[in-house]
Amino acid sequence: MSTDDTTLPDALAELRDAFLETPERDRLQLLLEVSRELPPLPDRYADAPEQLERVQECQSPVYAFAEVDDAGVVAFHATAPEEAPTTRGFASILAQGLTGLTAQQVLDVPDDYPLQLGLTKVVSLLRLNGMAGMLARAKRQVREQVEAARA
């Protein structure tokens, strides 16, 4: 498991550390608390959810999109049902951790970041794969926008 802080931005490192500093038996509760912090979608997405991409790796209907502005700063938007708090928690972690980063910082986030949270004994591997799917999509979307901007 990689915990290399040289490539992990502060917000993601702080979230990871919060989970690792929490006793294992309480980590699921922390994830549920984080799920309540998922920012609402901006109006332009709330009114047109088809602009968001379905995260197929998630059992729950999760839609997400990472956008890169003209300054190269990323905003990660996601929606997940309230009755799927684990998935909402993962979406919230990524929304809090990726938003405000440069495109390169997002691309440099280790693919194994979901495994660095110390949740492997309290959350199913299927759910962790869902978070990995969200992260992979965000990185692909950022990469595509960066390449399109260069073209």
PDB file of C-alpha atoms in Angstrom:
ATOM      1  CA  MET A   1       0.000   0.000   0.000  1.00  0.00           C
ATOM      2  CA  SER A   2       1.447   3.307  -1.087  1.00  0.00           C
ATOM      3  CA  THR A   3       1.237   6.186   1.387  1.00  0.00           C
ATOM      4  CA  ASP A   4       3.673   8.449  -0.414  1.00  0.00           C
ATOM      5  CA  ASP A   5       2.805  11.971   0.744  1.00  0.00           C
ATOM      6  CA  THR A   6       4.930  13.523  -2.009  1.00  0.00           C
ATOM      7  CA  THR A   7       2.141  12.819  -4.504  1.00  0.00           C
ATOM      8  CA  LEU A   8      -0.869  12.911  -2.177  1.00  0.00           C
ATOM      9  CA  PRO A   9      -2.382  16.397  -1.942  1.00  0.00           C
ATOM     10  CA  ASP A  10      -3.056  17.808   1.517  1.00  0.00           C
ATOM     11  CA  ALA A  11      -6.855  17.403   1.477  1.00  0.00           C
ATOM     12  CA  LEU A  12      -6.642  13.729   0.494  1.00  0.00           C
ATOM     13  CA  ALA A  13      -3.821  13.096   2.985  1.00  0.00           C
ATOM     14  CA  GLU A  14      -5.857  14.721   5.768  1.00  0.00           C
ATOM     15  CA  LEU A  15      -8.917  12.616   4.937  1.00  0.00           C
ATOM     16  CA  ARG A  16      -6.808   9.459   4.807  1.00  0.00           C
ATOM     17  CA  ASP A  17      -5.150  10.316   8.114  1.00  0.00           C
ATOM     18  CA  ALA A  18      -8.526  10.988   9.750  1.00  0.00           C
ATOM     19  CA  PHE A  19      -9.616   7.458   8.868  1.00  0.00           C
ATOM     20  CA  LEU A  20      -6.323   5.859   9.905  1.00  0.00           C
ATOM     21  CA  GLU A  21      -6.336   7.713  13.240  1.00  0.00           C
ATOM     22  CA  THR A  22      -9.884   6.508  13.957  1.00  0.00           C
ATOM     23  CA  PRO A  23     -10.192   3.095  15.624  1.00  0.00           C
ATOM     24  CA  GLU A  24     -11.130   0.523  13.001  1.00  0.00           C
ATOM     25  CA  ARG A  25     -14.489  -0.210  14.636  1.00  0.00           C
ATOM     26  CA  ASP A  26     -15.467   3.480  14.276  1.00  0.00           C
ATOM     27  CA  ARG A  27     -14.312   4.041  10.691  1.00  0.00           C
ATOM     28  CA  LEU A  28     -17.645   3.126   9.137  1.00  0.00           C
ATOM     29  CA  GLN A  29     -19.324   5.737  11.320  1.00  0.00           C
ATOM     30  CA  LEU A  30     -16.762   8.309  10.158  1.00  0.00           C
ATOM     31  CA  LEU A  31     -17.520   7.386   6.545  1.00  0.00           C
ATOM     32  CA  LEU A  32     -21.235   7.914   7.227  1.00  0.00           C
ATOM     33  CA  GLU A  33     -20.468  11.334   8.711  1.00  0.00           C
ATOM     34  CA  VAL A  34     -18.399  12.254   5.649  1.00  0.00           C
ATOM     35  CA  SER A  35     -21.304  11.142   3.430  1.00  0.00           C
ATOM     36  CA  ARG A  36     -23.403  13.998   4.835  1.00  0.00           C
ATOM     37  CA  GLU A  37     -20.766  16.456   3.575  1.00  0.00           C
ATOM     38  CA  LEU A  38     -21.210  15.611  -0.135  1.00  0.00           C
ATOM     39  CA  PRO A  39     -21.693  19.017  -1.760  1.00  0.00           C
ATOM     40  CA  PRO A  40     -24.860  19.495  -3.796  1.00  0.00           C
ATOM     41  CA  LEU A  41     -24.480  19.543  -7.555  1.00  0.00           C
ATOM     42  CA  PRO A  42     -24.101  22.947  -9.186  1.00  0.00           C
ATOM     43  CA  ASP A  43     -27.320  24.049 -10.887  1.00  0.00           C
ATOM     44  CA  ARG A  44     -25.919  23.364 -14.360  1.00  0.00           C
ATOM     45  CA  TYR A  45     -25.612  19.671 -13.437  1.00  0.00           C
ATOM     46  CA  ALA A  46     -28.627  19.395 -11.151  1.00  0.00           C
ATOM     47  CA  ASP A  47     -30.791  20.536 -14.067  1.00  0.00           C
ATOM     48  CA  ALA A  48     -29.015  18.275 -16.581  1.00  0.00           C
ATOM     49  CA  PRO A  49     -27.803  15.124 -14.824  1.00  0.00           C
ATOM     50  CA  GLU A  50     -27.091  13.449 -18.186  1.00  0.00           C
ATOM     51  CA  GLN A  51     -23.920  15.560 -18.274  1.00  0.00           C
ATOM     52  CA  LEU A  52     -22.593  13.427 -15.422  1.00  0.00           C
ATOM     53  CA  GLU A  53     -21.182   9.972 -16.111  1.00  0.00           C
ATOM     54  CA  ARG A  54     -22.634   6.883 -14.441  1.00  0.00           C
ATOM     55  CA  VAL A  55     -20.074   5.056 -12.309  1.00  0.00           C
ATOM     56  CA  GLN A  56     -20.750   1.478 -13.385  1.00  0.00           C
ATOM     57  CA  GLU A  57     -18.525  -0.014 -10.655  1.00  0.00           C
ATOM     58  CA  CYS A  58     -20.966   1.233  -7.999  1.00  0.00           C
ATOM     59  CA  GLN A  59     -23.991  -0.869  -7.110  1.00  0.00           C
ATOM     60  CA  SER A  60     -25.938   2.299  -6.334  1.00  0.00           C
ATOM     61  CA  PRO A  61     -26.742   4.823  -9.065  1.00  0.00           C
ATOM     62  CA  VAL A  62     -23.762   7.156  -8.773  1.00  0.00           C
ATOM     63  CA  TYR A  63     -23.036   9.880 -11.301  1.00  0.00           C
ATOM     64  CA  ALA A  64     -19.852  11.932 -11.328  1.00  0.00           C
ATOM     65  CA  PHE A  65     -17.910  14.413 -13.390  1.00  0.00           C
ATOM     66  CA  ALA A  66     -14.541  16.097 -12.976  1.00  0.00           C
ATOM     67  CA  GLU A  67     -14.202  19.382 -14.797  1.00  0.00           C
ATOM     68  CA  VAL A  68     -11.091  21.414 -15.442  1.00  0.00           C
ATOM     69  CA  ASP A  69     -11.483  25.188 -15.666  1.00  0.00           C
ATOM     70  CA  ASP A  70      -9.462  27.558 -17.842  1.00  0.00           C
ATOM     71  CA  ALA A  71      -6.865  27.927 -15.083  1.00  0.00           C
ATOM     72  CA  GLY A  72      -6.345  24.154 -14.948  1.00  0.00           C
ATOM     73  CA  VAL A  73      -8.145  23.736 -11.604  1.00  0.00           C
ATOM     74  CA  VAL A  74     -10.372  20.695 -11.089  1.00  0.00           C
ATOM     75  CA  ALA A  75     -13.845  20.505  -9.568  1.00  0.00           C
ATOM     76  CA  PHE A  76     -15.261  17.040  -8.871  1.00  0.00           C
ATOM     77  CA  HIS A  77     -19.043  16.743  -8.764  1.00  0.00           C
ATOM     78  CA  ALA A  78     -20.978  13.645  -7.799  1.00  0.00           C
ATOM     79  CA  THR A  79     -24.405  12.526  -6.795  1.00  0.00           C
ATOM     80  CA  ALA A  80     -25.320   9.369  -4.913  1.00  0.00           C
ATOM     81  CA  PRO A  81     -28.578   8.391  -3.208  1.00  0.00           C
ATOM     82  CA  GLU A  82     -28.936   9.148   0.481  1.00  0.00           C
ATOM     83  CA  GLU A  83     -29.921   5.527   1.040  1.00  0.00           C
ATOM     84  CA  ALA A  84     -26.390   4.569  -0.087  1.00  0.00           C
ATOM     85  CA  PRO A  85     -24.326   6.346   2.588  1.00  0.00           C
ATOM     86  CA  THR A  86     -21.157   4.336   2.029  1.00  0.00           C
ATOM     87  CA  THR A  87     -21.096   5.294  -1.633  1.00  0.00           C
ATOM     88  CA  ARG A  88     -22.002   8.898  -0.788  1.00  0.00           C
ATOM     89  CA  GLY A  89     -19.102   8.886   1.675  1.00  0.00           C
ATOM     90  CA  PHE A  90     -16.657   7.833  -1.022  1.00  0.00           C
ATOM     91  CA  ALA A  91     -18.049  10.455  -3.413  1.00  0.00           C
ATOM     92  CA  SER A  92     -17.746  13.074  -0.672  1.00  0.00           C
ATOM     93  CA  ILE A  93     -14.116  12.131   0.015  1.00  0.00           C
ATOM     94  CA  LEU A  94     -13.279  12.605  -3.653  1.00  0.00           C
ATOM     95  CA  ALA A  95     -15.308  15.819  -3.960  1.00  0.00           C
ATOM     96  CA  GLN A  96     -13.510  17.289  -0.953  1.00  0.00           C
ATOM     97  CA  GLY A  97     -10.124  15.893  -1.899  1.00  0.00           C
ATOM     98  CA  LEU A  98      -9.994  16.548  -5.646  1.00  0.00           C
ATOM     99  CA  THR A  99     -11.796  19.882  -5.929  1.00  0.00           C
ATOM    100  CA  GLY A 100      -9.315  22.739  -6.045  1.00  0.00           C
ATOM    101  CA  LEU A 101      -6.383  20.626  -7.218  1.00  0.00           C
ATOM    102  CA  THR A 102      -4.561  21.193 -10.465  1.00  0.00           C
ATOM    103  CA  ALA A 103      -5.185  18.719 -13.243  1.00  0.00           C
ATOM    104  CA  GLN A 104      -1.694  17.268 -12.742  1.00  0.00           C
ATOM    105  CA  GLN A 105      -2.257  16.794  -9.008  1.00  0.00           C
ATOM    106  CA  VAL A 106      -5.434  14.814  -9.761  1.00  0.00           C
ATOM    107  CA  LEU A 107      -3.626  12.685 -12.316  1.00  0.00           C
ATOM    108  CA  ASP A 108      -0.885  12.011  -9.748  1.00  0.00           C
ATOM    109  CA  VAL A 109      -3.278  10.682  -7.069  1.00  0.00           C
ATOM    110  CA  PRO A 110      -2.306   7.046  -6.501  1.00  0.00           C
ATOM    111  CA  ASP A 111      -4.830   4.605  -7.972  1.00  0.00           C
ATOM    112  CA  ASP A 112      -4.771   2.696  -4.684  1.00  0.00           C
ATOM    113  CA  TYR A 113      -5.948   5.728  -2.676  1.00  0.00           C
ATOM    114  CA  PRO A 114      -9.253   4.017  -1.712  1.00  0.00           C
ATOM    115  CA  LEU A 115      -7.236   1.215  -0.108  1.00  0.00           C
ATOM    116  CA  GLN A 116      -5.166   3.741   1.867  1.00  0.00           C
ATOM    117  CA  LEU A 117      -8.221   4.743   3.932  1.00  0.00           C
ATOM    118  CA  GLY A 118      -8.024   1.669   6.137  1.00  0.00           C
ATOM    119  CA  LEU A 119     -11.559   0.537   5.341  1.00  0.00           C
ATOM    120  CA  THR A 120     -10.831  -2.916   3.922  1.00  0.00           C
ATOM    121  CA  LYS A 121     -12.142  -4.682   7.053  1.00  0.00           C
ATOM    122  CA  VAL A 122     -15.296  -2.568   7.466  1.00  0.00           C
ATOM    123  CA  VAL A 123     -16.430  -2.065   3.858  1.00  0.00           C
ATOM    124  CA  SER A 124     -16.753  -4.723   1.161  1.00  0.00           C
ATOM    125  CA  LEU A 125     -14.192  -4.912  -1.607  1.00  0.00           C
ATOM    126  CA  LEU A 126     -17.058  -4.323  -4.052  1.00  0.00           C
ATOM    127  CA  ARG A 127     -17.720  -0.926  -2.457  1.00  0.00           C
ATOM    128  CA  LEU A 128     -14.010  -0.054  -2.442  1.00  0.00           C
ATOM    129  CA  ASN A 129     -13.950  -0.948  -6.142  1.00  0.00           C
ATOM    130  CA  GLY A 130     -16.759   1.576  -6.600  1.00  0.00           C
ATOM    131  CA  MET A 131     -14.601   4.322  -5.106  1.00  0.00           C
ATOM    132  CA  ALA A 132     -11.684   3.212  -7.269  1.00  0.00           C
ATOM    133  CA  GLY A 133     -14.032   3.469 -10.258  1.00  0.00           C
ATOM    134  CA  MET A 134     -14.981   7.036  -9.292  1.00  0.00           C
ATOM    135  CA  LEU A 135     -11.317   7.993  -8.997  1.00  0.00           C
ATOM    136  CA  ALA A 136     -10.402   6.315 -12.298  1.00  0.00           C
ATOM    137  CA  ARG A 137     -13.247   8.164 -14.065  1.00  0.00           C
ATOM    138  CA  ALA A 138     -12.206  11.486 -12.561  1.00  0.00           C
ATOM    139  CA  LYS A 139      -8.631  10.978 -13.736  1.00  0.00           C
ATOM    140  CA  ARG A 140      -9.759   9.933 -17.235  1.00  0.00           C
ATOM    141  CA  GLN A 141     -12.105  12.920 -17.510  1.00  0.00           C
ATOM    142  CA  VAL A 142      -9.352  15.293 -16.387  1.00  0.00           C
ATOM    143  CA  ARG A 143      -6.870  13.732 -18.832  1.00  0.00           C
ATOM    144  CA  GLU A 144      -9.362  14.052 -21.716  1.00  0.00           C
ATOM    145  CA  GLN A 145     -10.022  17.732 -20.939  1.00  0.00           C
ATOM    146  CA  VAL A 146      -6.333  18.543 -20.635  1.00  0.00           C
ATOM    147  CA  GLU A 147      -5.628  16.842 -23.977  1.00  0.00           C
ATOM    148  CA  ALA A 148      -8.574  18.637 -25.634  1.00  0.00           C
ATOM    149  CA  ALA A 149      -7.309  21.989 -24.336  1.00  0.00           C
ATOM    150  CA  ARG A 150      -3.877  21.318 -25.861  1.00  0.00           C
ATOM    151  CA  ALA A 151      -5.349  20.384 -29.260  1.00  0.00           C
TER     152      ALA A 151
END
